[in-house]
Tab-separated table of N, CA and C in Angstrom:
chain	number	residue	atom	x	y	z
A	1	UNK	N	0.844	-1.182	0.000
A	1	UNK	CA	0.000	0.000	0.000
A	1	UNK	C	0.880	1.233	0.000
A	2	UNK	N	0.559	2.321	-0.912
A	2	UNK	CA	1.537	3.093	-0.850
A	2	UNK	C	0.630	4.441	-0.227
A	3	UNK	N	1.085	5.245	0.889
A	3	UNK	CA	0.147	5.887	1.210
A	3	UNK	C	0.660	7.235	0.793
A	4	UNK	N	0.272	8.472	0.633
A	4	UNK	CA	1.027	9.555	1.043
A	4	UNK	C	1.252	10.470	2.259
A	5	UNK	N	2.431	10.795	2.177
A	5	UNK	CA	2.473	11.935	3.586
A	5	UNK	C	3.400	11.694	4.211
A	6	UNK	N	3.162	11.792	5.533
A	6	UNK	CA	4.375	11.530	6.915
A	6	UNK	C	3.661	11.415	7.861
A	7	UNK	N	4.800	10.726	8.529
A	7	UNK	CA	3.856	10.160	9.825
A	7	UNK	C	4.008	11.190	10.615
A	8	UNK	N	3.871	12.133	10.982
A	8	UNK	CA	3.783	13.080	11.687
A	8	UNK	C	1.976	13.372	10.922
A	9	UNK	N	2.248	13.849	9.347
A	9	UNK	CA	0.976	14.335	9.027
A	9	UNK	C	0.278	13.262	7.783
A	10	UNK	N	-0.249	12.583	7.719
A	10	UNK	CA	-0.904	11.559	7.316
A	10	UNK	C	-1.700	11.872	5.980
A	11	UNK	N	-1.851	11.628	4.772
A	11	UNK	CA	-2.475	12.484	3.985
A	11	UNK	C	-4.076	11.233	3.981
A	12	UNK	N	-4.981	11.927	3.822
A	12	UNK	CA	-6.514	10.833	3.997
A	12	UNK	C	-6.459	10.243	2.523
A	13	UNK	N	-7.868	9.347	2.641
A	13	UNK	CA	-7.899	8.803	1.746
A	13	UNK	C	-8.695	9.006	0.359
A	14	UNK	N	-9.604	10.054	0.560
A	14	UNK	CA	-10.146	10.361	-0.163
A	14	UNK	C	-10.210	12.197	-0.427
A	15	UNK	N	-10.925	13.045	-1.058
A	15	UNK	CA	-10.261	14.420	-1.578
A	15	UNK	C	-10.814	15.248	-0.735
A	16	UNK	N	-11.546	14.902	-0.278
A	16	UNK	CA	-12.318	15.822	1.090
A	16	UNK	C	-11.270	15.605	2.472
A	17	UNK	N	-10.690	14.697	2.407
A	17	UNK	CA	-9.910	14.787	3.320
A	17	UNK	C	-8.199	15.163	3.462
A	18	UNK	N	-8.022	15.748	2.427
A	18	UNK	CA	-6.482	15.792	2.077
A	18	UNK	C	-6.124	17.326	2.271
A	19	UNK	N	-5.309	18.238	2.458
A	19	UNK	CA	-4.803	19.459	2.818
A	19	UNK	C	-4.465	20.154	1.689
A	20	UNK	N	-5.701	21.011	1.572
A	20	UNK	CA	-5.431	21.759	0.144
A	20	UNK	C	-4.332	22.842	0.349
A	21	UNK	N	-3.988	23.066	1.013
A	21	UNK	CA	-2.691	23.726	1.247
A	21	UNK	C	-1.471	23.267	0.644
A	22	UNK	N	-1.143	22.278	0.854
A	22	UNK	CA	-0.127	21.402	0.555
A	22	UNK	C	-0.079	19.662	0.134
A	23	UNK	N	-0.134	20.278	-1.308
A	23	UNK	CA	-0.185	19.364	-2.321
A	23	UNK	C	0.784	18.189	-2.843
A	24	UNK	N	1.911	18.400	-2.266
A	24	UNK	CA	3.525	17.653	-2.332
A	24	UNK	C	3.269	16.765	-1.317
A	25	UNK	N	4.145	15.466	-1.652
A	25	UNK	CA	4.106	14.707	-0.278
A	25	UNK	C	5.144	14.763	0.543
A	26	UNK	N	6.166	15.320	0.128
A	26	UNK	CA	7.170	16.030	1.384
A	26	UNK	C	7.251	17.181	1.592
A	27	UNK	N	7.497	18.163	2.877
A	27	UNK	CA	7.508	19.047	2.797
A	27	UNK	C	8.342	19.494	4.439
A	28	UNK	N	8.809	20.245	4.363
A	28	UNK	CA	9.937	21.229	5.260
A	28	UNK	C	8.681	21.502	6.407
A	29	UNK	N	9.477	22.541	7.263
A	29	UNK	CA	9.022	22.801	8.972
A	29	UNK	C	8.156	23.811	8.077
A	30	UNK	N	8.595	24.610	7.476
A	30	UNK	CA	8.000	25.955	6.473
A	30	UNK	C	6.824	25.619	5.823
A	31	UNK	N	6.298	24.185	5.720
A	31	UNK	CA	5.344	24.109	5.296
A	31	UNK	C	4.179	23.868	6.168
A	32	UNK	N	4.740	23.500	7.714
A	32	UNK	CA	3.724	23.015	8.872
A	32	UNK	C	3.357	23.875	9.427
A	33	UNK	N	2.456	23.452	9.919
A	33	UNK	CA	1.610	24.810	10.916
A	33	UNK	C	2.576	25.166	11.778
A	34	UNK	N	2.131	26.525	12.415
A	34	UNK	CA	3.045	27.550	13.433
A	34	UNK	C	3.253	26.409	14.459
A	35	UNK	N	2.217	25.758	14.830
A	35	UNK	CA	1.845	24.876	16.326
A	35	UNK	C	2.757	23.695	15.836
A	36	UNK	N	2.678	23.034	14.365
A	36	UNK	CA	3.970	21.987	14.724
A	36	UNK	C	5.048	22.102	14.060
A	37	UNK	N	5.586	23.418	13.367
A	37	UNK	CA	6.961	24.144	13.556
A	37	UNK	C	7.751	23.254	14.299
A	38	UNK	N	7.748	23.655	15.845
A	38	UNK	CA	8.466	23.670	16.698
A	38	UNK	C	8.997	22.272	16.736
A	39	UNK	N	7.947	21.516	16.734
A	39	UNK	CA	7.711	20.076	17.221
A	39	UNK	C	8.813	19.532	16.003
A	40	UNK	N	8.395	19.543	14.894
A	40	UNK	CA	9.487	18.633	13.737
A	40	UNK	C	10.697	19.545	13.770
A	41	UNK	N	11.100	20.704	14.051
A	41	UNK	CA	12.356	21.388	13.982
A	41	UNK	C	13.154	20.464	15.125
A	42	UNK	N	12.747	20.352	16.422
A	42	UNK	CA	13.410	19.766	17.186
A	42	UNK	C	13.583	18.118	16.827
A	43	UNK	N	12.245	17.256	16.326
A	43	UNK	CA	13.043	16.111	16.176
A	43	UNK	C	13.588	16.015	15.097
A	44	UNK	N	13.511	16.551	14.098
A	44	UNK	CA	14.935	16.705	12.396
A	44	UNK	C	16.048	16.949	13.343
A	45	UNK	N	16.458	17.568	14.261
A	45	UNK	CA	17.711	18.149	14.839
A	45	UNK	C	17.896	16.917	15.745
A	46	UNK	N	17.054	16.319	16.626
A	46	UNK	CA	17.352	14.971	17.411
A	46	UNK	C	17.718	14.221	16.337
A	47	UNK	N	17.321	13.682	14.869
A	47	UNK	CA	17.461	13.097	14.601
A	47	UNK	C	19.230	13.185	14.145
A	48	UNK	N	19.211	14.322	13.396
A	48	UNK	CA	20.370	14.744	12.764
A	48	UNK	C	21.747	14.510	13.864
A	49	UNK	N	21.389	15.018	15.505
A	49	UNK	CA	22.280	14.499	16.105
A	49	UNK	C	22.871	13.324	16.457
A	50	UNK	N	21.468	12.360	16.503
A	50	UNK	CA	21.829	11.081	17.171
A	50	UNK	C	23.228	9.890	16.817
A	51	UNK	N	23.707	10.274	15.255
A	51	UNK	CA	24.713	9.908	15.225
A	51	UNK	C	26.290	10.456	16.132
A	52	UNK	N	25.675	11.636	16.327
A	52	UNK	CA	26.777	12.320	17.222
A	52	UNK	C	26.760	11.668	18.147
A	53	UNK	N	25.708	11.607	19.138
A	53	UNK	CA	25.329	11.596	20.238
A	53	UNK	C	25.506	9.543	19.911
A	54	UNK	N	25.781	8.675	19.461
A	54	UNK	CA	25.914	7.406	19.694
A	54	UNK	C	27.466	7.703	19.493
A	55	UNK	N	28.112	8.118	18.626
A	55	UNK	CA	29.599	7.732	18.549
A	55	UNK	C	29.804	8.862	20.103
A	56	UNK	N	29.550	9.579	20.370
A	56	UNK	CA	29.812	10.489	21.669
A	56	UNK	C	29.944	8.782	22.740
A	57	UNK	N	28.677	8.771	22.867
A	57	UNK	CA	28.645	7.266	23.872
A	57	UNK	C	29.707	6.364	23.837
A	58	UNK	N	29.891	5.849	21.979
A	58	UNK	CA	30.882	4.282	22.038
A	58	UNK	C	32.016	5.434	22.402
A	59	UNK	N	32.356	6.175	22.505
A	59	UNK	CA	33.938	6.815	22.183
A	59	UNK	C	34.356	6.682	24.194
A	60	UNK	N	33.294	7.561	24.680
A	60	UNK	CA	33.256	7.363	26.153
A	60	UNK	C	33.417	5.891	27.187
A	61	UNK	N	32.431	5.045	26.297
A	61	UNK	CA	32.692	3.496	26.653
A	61	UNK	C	34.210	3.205	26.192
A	62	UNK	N	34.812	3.628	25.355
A	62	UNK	CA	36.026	3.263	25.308
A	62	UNK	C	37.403	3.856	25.766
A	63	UNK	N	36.829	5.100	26.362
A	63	UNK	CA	37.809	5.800	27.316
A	63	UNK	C	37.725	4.260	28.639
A	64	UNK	N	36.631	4.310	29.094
A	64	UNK	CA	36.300	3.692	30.156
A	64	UNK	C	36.904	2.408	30.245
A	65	UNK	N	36.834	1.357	29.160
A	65	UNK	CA	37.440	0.408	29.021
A	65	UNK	C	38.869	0.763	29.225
A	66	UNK	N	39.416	1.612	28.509
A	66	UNK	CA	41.242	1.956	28.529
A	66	UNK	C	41.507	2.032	29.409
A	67	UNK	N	40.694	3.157	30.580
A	67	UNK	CA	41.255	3.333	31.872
A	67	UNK	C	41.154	2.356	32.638
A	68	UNK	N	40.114	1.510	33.234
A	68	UNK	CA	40.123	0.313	33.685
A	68	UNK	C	41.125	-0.559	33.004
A	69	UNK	N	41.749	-0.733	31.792
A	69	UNK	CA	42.643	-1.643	31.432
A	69	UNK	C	44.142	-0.853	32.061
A	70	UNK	N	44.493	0.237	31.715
A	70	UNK	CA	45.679	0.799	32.466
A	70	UNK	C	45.539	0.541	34.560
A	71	UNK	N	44.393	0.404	34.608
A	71	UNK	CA	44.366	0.572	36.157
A	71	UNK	C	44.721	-0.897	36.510
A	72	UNK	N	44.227	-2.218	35.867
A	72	UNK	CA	44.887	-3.103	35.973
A	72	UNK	C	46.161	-3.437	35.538
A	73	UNK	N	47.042	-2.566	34.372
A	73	UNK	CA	48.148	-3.153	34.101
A	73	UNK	C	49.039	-2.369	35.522
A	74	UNK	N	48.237	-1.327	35.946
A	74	UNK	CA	49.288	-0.621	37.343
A	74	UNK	C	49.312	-1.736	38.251
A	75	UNK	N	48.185	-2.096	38.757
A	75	UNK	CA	48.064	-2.986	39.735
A	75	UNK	C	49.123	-4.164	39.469
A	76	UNK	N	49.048	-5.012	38.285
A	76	UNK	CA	49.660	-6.070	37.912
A	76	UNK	C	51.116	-5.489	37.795
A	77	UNK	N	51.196	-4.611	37.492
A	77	UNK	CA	53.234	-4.193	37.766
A	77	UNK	C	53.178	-3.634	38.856
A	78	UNK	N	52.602	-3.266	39.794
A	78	UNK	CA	52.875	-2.895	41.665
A	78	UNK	C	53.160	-4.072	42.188
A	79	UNK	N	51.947	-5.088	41.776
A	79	UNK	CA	52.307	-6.371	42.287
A	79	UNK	C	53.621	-7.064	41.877
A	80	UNK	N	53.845	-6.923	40.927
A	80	UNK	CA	55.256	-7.937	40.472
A	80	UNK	C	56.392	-6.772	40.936
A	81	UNK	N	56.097	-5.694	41.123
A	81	UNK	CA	57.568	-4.891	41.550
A	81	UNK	C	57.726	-5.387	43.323
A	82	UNK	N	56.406	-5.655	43.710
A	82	UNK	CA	56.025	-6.361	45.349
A	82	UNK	C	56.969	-7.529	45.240
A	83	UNK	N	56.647	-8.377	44.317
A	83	UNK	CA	57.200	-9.828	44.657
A	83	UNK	C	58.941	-9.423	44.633
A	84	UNK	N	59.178	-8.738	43.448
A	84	UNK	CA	60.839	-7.973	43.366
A	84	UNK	C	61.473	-7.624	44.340
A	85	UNK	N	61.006	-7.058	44.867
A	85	UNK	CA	61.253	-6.210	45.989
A	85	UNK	C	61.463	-7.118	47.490
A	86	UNK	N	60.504	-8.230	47.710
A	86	UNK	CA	60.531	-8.816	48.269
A	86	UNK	C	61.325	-9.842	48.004
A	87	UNK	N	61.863	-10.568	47.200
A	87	UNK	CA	62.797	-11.471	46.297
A	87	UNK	C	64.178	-10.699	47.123
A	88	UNK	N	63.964	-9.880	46.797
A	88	UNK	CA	65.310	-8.829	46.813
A	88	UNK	C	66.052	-8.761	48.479
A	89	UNK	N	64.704	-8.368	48.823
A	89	UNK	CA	64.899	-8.413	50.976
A	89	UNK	C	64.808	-9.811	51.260
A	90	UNK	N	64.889	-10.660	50.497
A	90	UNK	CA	65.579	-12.099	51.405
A	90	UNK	C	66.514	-12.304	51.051
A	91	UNK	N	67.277	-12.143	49.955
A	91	UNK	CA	68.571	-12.189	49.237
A	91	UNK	C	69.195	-11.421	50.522
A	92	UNK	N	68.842	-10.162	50.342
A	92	UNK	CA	69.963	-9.440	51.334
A	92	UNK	C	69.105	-9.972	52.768
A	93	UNK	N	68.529	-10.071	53.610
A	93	UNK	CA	69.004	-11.104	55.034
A	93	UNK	C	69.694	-12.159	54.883
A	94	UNK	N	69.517	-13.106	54.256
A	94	UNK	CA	69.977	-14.029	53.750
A	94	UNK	C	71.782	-13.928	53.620
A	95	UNK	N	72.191	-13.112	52.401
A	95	UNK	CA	73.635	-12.345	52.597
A	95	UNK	C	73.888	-12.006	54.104
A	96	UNK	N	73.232	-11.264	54.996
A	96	UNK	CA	73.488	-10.786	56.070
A	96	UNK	C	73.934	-11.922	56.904
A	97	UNK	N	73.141	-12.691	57.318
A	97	UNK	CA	73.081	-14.101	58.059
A	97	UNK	C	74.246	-14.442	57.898
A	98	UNK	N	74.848	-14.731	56.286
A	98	UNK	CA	75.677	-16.011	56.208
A	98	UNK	C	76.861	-14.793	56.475
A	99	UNK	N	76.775	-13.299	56.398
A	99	UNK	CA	78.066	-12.954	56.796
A	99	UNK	C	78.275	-12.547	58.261
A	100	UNK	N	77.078	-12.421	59.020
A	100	UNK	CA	77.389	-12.550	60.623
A	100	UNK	C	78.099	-13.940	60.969
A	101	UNK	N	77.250	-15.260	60.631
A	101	UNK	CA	77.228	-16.400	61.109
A	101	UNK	C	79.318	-16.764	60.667
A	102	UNK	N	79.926	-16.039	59.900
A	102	UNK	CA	81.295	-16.501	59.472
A	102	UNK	C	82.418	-15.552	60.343
């Protein structure tokens, strides 16, 4: 079924019911009434953004991921500089010991 119009404004089905004003089946904010102006200016502009506004999102989700991945690679090299470090202070008691004990 092919209808005409938009779903915002619906064109009828027969000639008594169709908008002698506007005869085209597409038409701009300039062609809508004062009262829904407003209304399609703002969602053409929601619409027009929403690609912004989704890559805005994935871009943020992927800050988020990075930082949580750097916050674990800190953790995971604090920890292994821990075990180092500790490796390290038994070596030297260890040295100490065997050079008191001689």
């Amino acid at each position: 079924m092919n209808a005409l119009g938009t779903i915002d404004r619906p064109s009828g089905h027969g000639p008594t019911k169709q908008d002698p004003m506007n005869d085209s089946t597409s038409y701009t904010t300039a062609d809508a009434r004062p009262e829904e102006a407003g209304s399609l200016q703002n969602r053409n502009r929601k619409m027009q953004l929403m690609p912004e506004t989704l890559s805005r999102t994935r871009m943020l989700d992927h800050m988020r991921e990075a930082e949580s991945e750097r916050m674990v690679r800190r953790v995971l090299n604090a920890r292994r500089m821990q075990k180092k470090a500790d490796r390290a202070s038994k070596r030297a008691r260890r040295a100490l010991a065997m050079a008191v004990m001689q």
